[in-house]
Short mmCIF file of C-alpha atoms in Angstrom, two decimals:
data_model
loop_
_atom_site.label_atom_id
_atom_site.label_comp_id
_atom_site.label_asym_id
_atom_site.label_seq_id
_atom_site.Cartn_x
_atom_site.Cartn_y
_atom_site.Cartn_z
CA MET B 1 0.00 0.00 0.00
CA ARG B 2 0.99 3.62 -0.48
CA ILE B 3 -0.05 5.51 2.62
CA LEU B 4 -0.01 9.28 3.11
CA VAL B 5 0.62 10.51 6.64
CA THR B 6 -0.41 14.07 7.41
CA GLY B 7 1.02 15.62 10.55
CA ALA B 8 4.03 13.45 9.74
CA THR B 9 6.49 15.40 11.90
CA GLY B 10 4.19 15.55 14.93
CA GLN B 11 4.30 13.49 18.10
CA VAL B 12 2.11 10.72 16.64
CA GLY B 13 2.97 11.19 12.99
CA ARG B 14 6.68 10.46 13.40
CA HIS B 15 5.91 7.15 15.09
CA LEU B 16 3.33 6.26 12.45
CA VAL B 17 5.70 7.01 9.56
CA ALA B 18 8.41 4.89 11.16
CA GLN B 19 6.11 1.96 11.96
CA LEU B 20 4.58 1.84 8.48
CA HIS B 21 7.99 2.17 6.84
CA GLU B 22 9.48 -0.60 8.98
CA ALA B 23 6.52 -2.84 8.05
CA GLY B 24 7.41 -2.43 4.37
CA HIS B 25 4.71 -0.03 3.25
CA ASP B 26 5.26 2.76 0.73
CA VAL B 27 5.01 5.82 2.97
CA ARG B 28 4.52 9.38 1.83
CA ALA B 29 4.77 12.13 4.46
CA LEU B 30 3.15 15.55 4.19
CA SER B 31 5.13 18.48 5.58
CA ARG B 32 5.07 22.25 5.30
CA THR B 33 8.87 22.17 5.19
CA PRO B 34 10.10 18.88 3.66
CA ALA B 35 13.77 19.87 3.96
CA LYS B 36 13.43 19.95 7.75
CA ALA B 37 11.26 16.83 8.17
CA ASP B 38 14.10 14.51 9.25
CA LEU B 39 12.18 11.29 8.55
CA PRO B 40 13.59 7.80 7.82
CA THR B 41 15.50 7.22 4.61
CA GLY B 42 13.16 5.83 1.98
CA VAL B 43 10.14 7.84 3.11
CA GLU B 44 8.92 10.23 0.42
CA VAL B 45 8.34 13.69 1.88
CA VAL B 46 6.13 16.09 -0.07
CA ALA B 47 5.21 19.71 0.53
CA GLY B 48 1.65 20.67 1.34
CA GLU B 49 -0.57 22.54 3.78
CA LEU B 50 -3.83 21.03 5.00
CA THR B 51 -5.39 24.45 5.40
CA ASP B 52 -5.01 24.94 1.63
CA ALA B 53 -6.39 21.99 -0.35
CA ALA B 54 -4.96 23.44 -3.54
CA THR B 55 -1.48 22.43 -2.30
CA LEU B 56 -2.39 18.76 -1.77
CA GLY B 57 -2.85 17.33 -5.25
CA ALA B 58 0.67 15.95 -5.64
CA ALA B 59 0.58 14.46 -2.14
CA PHE B 60 -2.70 12.63 -2.78
CA GLU B 61 -1.70 11.25 -6.18
CA GLY B 62 -1.46 7.43 -6.23
CA VAL B 63 -2.29 7.04 -2.52
CA ASP B 64 -4.38 4.12 -1.23
CA ALA B 65 -4.91 5.23 2.36
CA ILE B 66 -4.40 8.37 4.44
CA HIS B 67 -3.86 9.31 8.06
CA LEU B 68 -5.47 12.65 8.78
CA ILE B 69 -5.05 15.18 11.54
CA THR B 70 -7.89 17.62 12.13
CA PHE B 71 -6.00 20.84 12.82
CA GLY B 72 -3.81 23.30 10.99
CA GLY B 73 -1.56 25.24 13.32
CA ASP B 74 -3.53 25.85 16.52
CA ASP B 75 -6.98 25.77 14.96
CA ASP B 76 -9.35 23.03 13.79
CA LEU B 77 -9.51 22.58 10.04
CA THR B 78 -12.56 24.17 8.44
CA ASN B 79 -11.96 22.92 4.89
CA GLY B 80 -12.73 19.26 5.50
CA PRO B 81 -15.12 18.98 2.52
CA GLU B 82 -12.39 20.16 0.13
CA ILE B 83 -9.80 17.77 1.59
CA ILE B 84 -12.09 14.74 1.59
CA ASP B 85 -13.44 15.49 -1.88
CA LEU B 86 -9.87 15.69 -3.17
CA ALA B 87 -9.00 12.40 -1.45
CA ALA B 88 -12.01 10.65 -2.97
CA ARG B 89 -11.25 12.00 -6.46
CA HIS B 90 -7.72 10.60 -6.17
CA GLY B 91 -9.06 7.14 -5.32
CA ILE B 92 -8.16 7.08 -1.63
CA THR B 93 -10.38 4.45 -0.04
CA ARG B 94 -9.29 4.20 3.59
CA ALA B 95 -8.49 6.74 6.31
CA THR B 96 -7.70 7.13 9.96
CA VAL B 97 -8.45 10.38 11.78
CA LEU B 98 -6.67 11.61 14.89
CA GLY B 99 -9.60 13.20 16.70
CA GLY B 100 -9.54 16.01 19.23
CA TRP B 101 -11.94 17.36 21.83
CA SER B 102 -14.87 17.57 19.42
CA PRO B 103 -15.68 16.67 15.79
CA THR B 104 -14.34 18.93 13.06
CA SER B 105 -15.10 19.47 9.38
CA ILE B 106 -12.91 16.44 8.57
CA GLU B 107 -15.13 13.95 10.40
CA SER B 108 -18.28 15.57 9.04
CA ALA B 109 -17.01 15.33 5.47
CA LEU B 110 -15.94 11.71 5.87
CA GLU B 111 -19.37 10.74 7.16
CA SER B 112 -20.92 11.71 3.82
CA SER B 113 -18.14 10.19 1.71
CA ALA B 114 -17.47 6.69 0.38
CA ILE B 115 -14.08 6.54 2.13
CA ARG B 116 -13.88 3.87 4.84
CA TRP B 117 -12.49 5.49 7.97
CA THR B 118 -11.57 4.92 11.59
CA LEU B 119 -11.64 7.55 14.33
CA LEU B 120 -8.84 7.56 16.92
CA GLN B 121 -9.71 9.23 20.22
CA PRO B 122 -6.61 9.18 22.42
CA ALA B 123 -6.50 10.12 26.07
CA GLU B 124 -3.88 12.60 27.28
CA PHE B 125 -0.56 12.18 25.48
CA MET B 126 2.37 11.09 27.67
CA CYS B 127 4.47 13.75 25.95
CA ASN B 128 2.45 16.43 27.76
CA ALA B 129 4.85 15.78 30.62
CA LEU B 130 7.56 17.48 28.57
CA GLU B 131 5.99 20.75 29.70
CA TRP B 132 7.56 19.99 33.08
CA ALA B 133 11.09 19.64 31.72
CA ASP B 134 12.33 23.20 32.32
CA GLU B 135 11.02 23.27 35.89
CA ILE B 136 12.45 19.85 36.69
CA ARG B 137 15.87 20.78 35.33
CA SER B 138 15.98 24.17 37.07
CA GLN B 139 14.17 23.51 40.35
CA GLY B 140 13.68 19.76 40.75
CA THR B 141 9.92 20.24 41.12
CA VAL B 142 6.65 19.68 39.29
CA SER B 143 4.16 22.38 40.28
CA MET B 144 0.49 22.30 39.29
CA LEU B 145 -3.08 22.42 40.57
CA ALA B 146 -4.33 19.15 39.10
CA THR B 147 -4.03 16.00 41.19
CA PHE B 148 -6.41 13.66 39.33
CA PRO B 149 -5.19 10.43 37.70
CA SER B 150 -4.94 10.32 33.93
CA ALA B 151 -4.76 7.21 31.74
CA MET B 152 -2.25 8.91 29.44
CA VAL B 153 -1.15 7.09 26.32
CA HIS B 154 2.23 6.69 24.62
CA GLU B 155 2.25 8.39 21.23
CA ALA B 156 3.70 5.25 19.63
CA ASP B 157 0.64 3.30 20.73
CA ILE B 158 -1.70 5.78 19.06
CA ALA B 159 0.41 5.32 15.94
CA ALA B 160 0.24 1.53 16.27
CA VAL B 161 -3.57 1.59 16.37
CA ALA B 162 -3.58 3.88 13.32
CA ALA B 163 -1.14 1.62 11.45
CA THR B 164 -3.31 -1.42 12.12
CA ALA B 165 -6.49 0.31 11.01
CA LEU B 166 -4.82 1.59 7.84
CA THR B 167 -3.36 -1.74 6.77
CA HIS B 168 -5.90 -4.32 7.98
CA GLY B 169 -9.60 -4.73 7.34
CA GLY B 170 -12.32 -4.79 9.96
CA HIS B 171 -11.71 -1.35 11.49
CA GLU B 172 -13.87 0.73 9.18
CA GLY B 173 -16.61 2.70 10.90
CA ARG B 174 -15.06 2.18 14.31
CA SER B 175 -14.23 4.81 16.94
CA TYR B 176 -11.30 3.81 19.12
CA PRO B 177 -10.79 5.54 22.47
CA ILE B 178 -7.13 4.91 23.26
CA THR B 179 -5.48 4.96 26.69
CA GLY B 180 -2.35 3.73 28.36
CA PRO B 181 -2.27 0.72 30.70
CA GLU B 182 -2.58 2.68 33.98
CA ALA B 183 -4.00 5.90 35.38
CA LEU B 184 -1.41 8.02 37.18
CA THR B 185 -1.60 11.26 39.13
CA PRO B 186 0.89 14.06 38.37
CA ALA B 187 2.72 13.21 41.59
CA GLU B 188 3.06 9.58 40.50
CA ARG B 189 4.35 10.65 37.10
CA ALA B 190 6.87 12.94 38.75
CA ARG B 191 8.09 10.02 40.86
CA ILE B 192 8.47 7.85 37.76
CA ILE B 193 10.46 10.56 35.97
CA ALA B 194 12.65 10.84 39.07
CA GLU B 195 13.35 7.11 38.90
CA ALA B 196 14.16 7.35 35.18
CA THR B 197 16.55 10.25 35.64
CA GLY B 198 18.09 9.20 38.95
CA GLN B 199 17.39 12.57 40.56
CA ASP B 200 15.02 13.93 43.19
CA ILE B 201 11.80 15.53 41.95
CA THR B 202 9.18 16.98 44.30
CA PHE B 203 5.53 17.49 43.42
CA VAL B 204 4.16 20.88 44.52
CA HIS B 205 0.38 21.30 44.73
CA LEU B 206 -0.50 24.82 43.59
CA SER B 207 -3.42 27.04 44.56
CA GLU B 208 -5.80 28.17 41.82
CA ASP B 209 -4.19 31.61 41.65
CA ALA B 210 -0.72 30.09 41.39
CA GLU B 211 -1.96 27.75 38.65
CA ARG B 212 -3.31 30.74 36.72
CA ALA B 213 0.11 32.36 36.93
CA ARG B 214 1.77 29.14 35.76
CA LEU B 215 -0.50 28.82 32.73
CA ARG B 216 -0.05 32.48 31.83
CA GLY B 217 3.69 31.84 31.92
CA TYR B 218 3.24 29.47 28.96
CA GLY B 219 1.64 32.33 27.02
CA TYR B 220 -1.91 30.99 27.19
CA ASP B 221 -4.78 33.49 26.85
CA GLU B 222 -7.29 33.99 29.65
CA ASP B 223 -9.93 31.73 28.13
CA TYR B 224 -7.45 28.84 28.04
CA VAL B 225 -6.23 29.66 31.56
CA GLU B 226 -9.76 29.39 32.93
CA PHE B 227 -10.33 26.22 30.92
CA GLY B 228 -7.20 24.82 32.59
CA ILE B 229 -8.55 25.69 36.04
CA GLN B 230 -11.87 24.04 35.26
CA LEU B 231 -10.16 20.91 33.95
CA ALA B 232 -7.88 20.68 36.99
CA THR B 233 -10.70 21.07 39.50
CA SER B 234 -13.47 19.19 37.63
CA PRO B 235 -11.81 16.62 35.37
CA PRO B 236 -13.95 14.41 33.15
CA GLU B 237 -14.65 11.04 34.73
CA VAL B 238 -13.22 9.23 31.73
CA SER B 239 -9.77 10.75 32.27
CA GLY B 240 -8.81 7.99 34.68
CA VAL B 241 -10.50 5.10 32.91
CA VAL B 242 -8.06 2.53 31.48
CA LEU B 243 -9.20 0.79 28.29
CA PRO B 244 -7.72 -2.28 26.51
CA THR B 245 -7.93 -0.72 23.04
CA VAL B 246 -4.23 -0.83 22.20
CA GLU B 247 -3.85 -4.55 22.92
CA ASP B 248 -7.26 -5.40 21.47
CA VAL B 249 -6.45 -3.71 18.14
CA THR B 250 -2.71 -4.35 17.79
CA GLY B 251 -2.20 -7.53 19.81
CA THR B 252 0.54 -5.84 21.85
CA PRO B 253 0.16 -4.43 25.39
CA ALA B 254 0.15 -0.65 25.73
CA ARG B 255 3.44 1.00 26.70
CA THR B 256 3.80 2.25 30.26
CA PHE B 257 4.67 5.75 31.42
CA ALA B 258 7.83 4.30 32.94
CA GLN B 259 8.93 3.24 29.46
CA TRP B 260 8.13 6.67 28.08
CA ALA B 261 10.08 8.32 30.91
CA ARG B 262 13.15 6.18 30.23
CA GLU B 263 12.98 7.09 26.54
CA HIS B 264 12.91 10.81 27.35
CA ALA B 265 15.02 10.90 30.50
CA GLU B 266 17.65 13.22 29.02
CA ARG B 267 15.00 15.88 28.44
CA PHE B 268 14.48 16.09 32.21
CA ARG B 269 17.94 15.42 33.56
CA THR B 270 19.85 18.29 35.14
CA ALA B 271 23.22 18.87 33.48
CA PRO B 272 26.16 17.92 35.75
#
């Protein structure tokens, strides 16, 4: 199969490109800046921008299946009908969609198309912990308001579910909520990162006002800051629910946060 991966240089996309390539598939990767993509040798990288369907013709040519993201930059895509119409006209018959908080124009367009597609609905990404890296390196702490457990998922496992759905039958029309194998609180994740790095890390529980200041420090606007407070104090019940999706779909157990932490330990480790 020739498979096009959009979002190919993202946290999930890089894993998906590598997994499909290693399995022997003909992989084409979409990138705004192909010269900077840094993807495996043998992967065809083509230029294109999902927000502008007019740039996608060459990328879609000769493709059997496609992995789609639903955002361009920081915003949801609004040109789903154009993208899906172009995919159908190029003979693409199968798709996976990396879904977000709510449906976008991509899902809506696919529902009225003849393309067979699978929706991926991952829990919190394990890589969100990278937001703690600067604080861990400089202060040896993780400071936040939230204390609820999250069944966060390794990005490679999201990719593995996508790869299976793209290359095997029986997944069309399915929606797959995807989690990791355990639900961990921020304090537990901090402890696991400490074990992976061999250094002391202390969890600091912030007040709401201190959390607002922390979120503003990332450059978030006030609407997002207040959304963060609401999420921290009233998390959705499903956030801590562990599901067997990864193993059910791929036949392989989901990766643990401890494995993720070992893989990224250098990002957190204080320089000697």
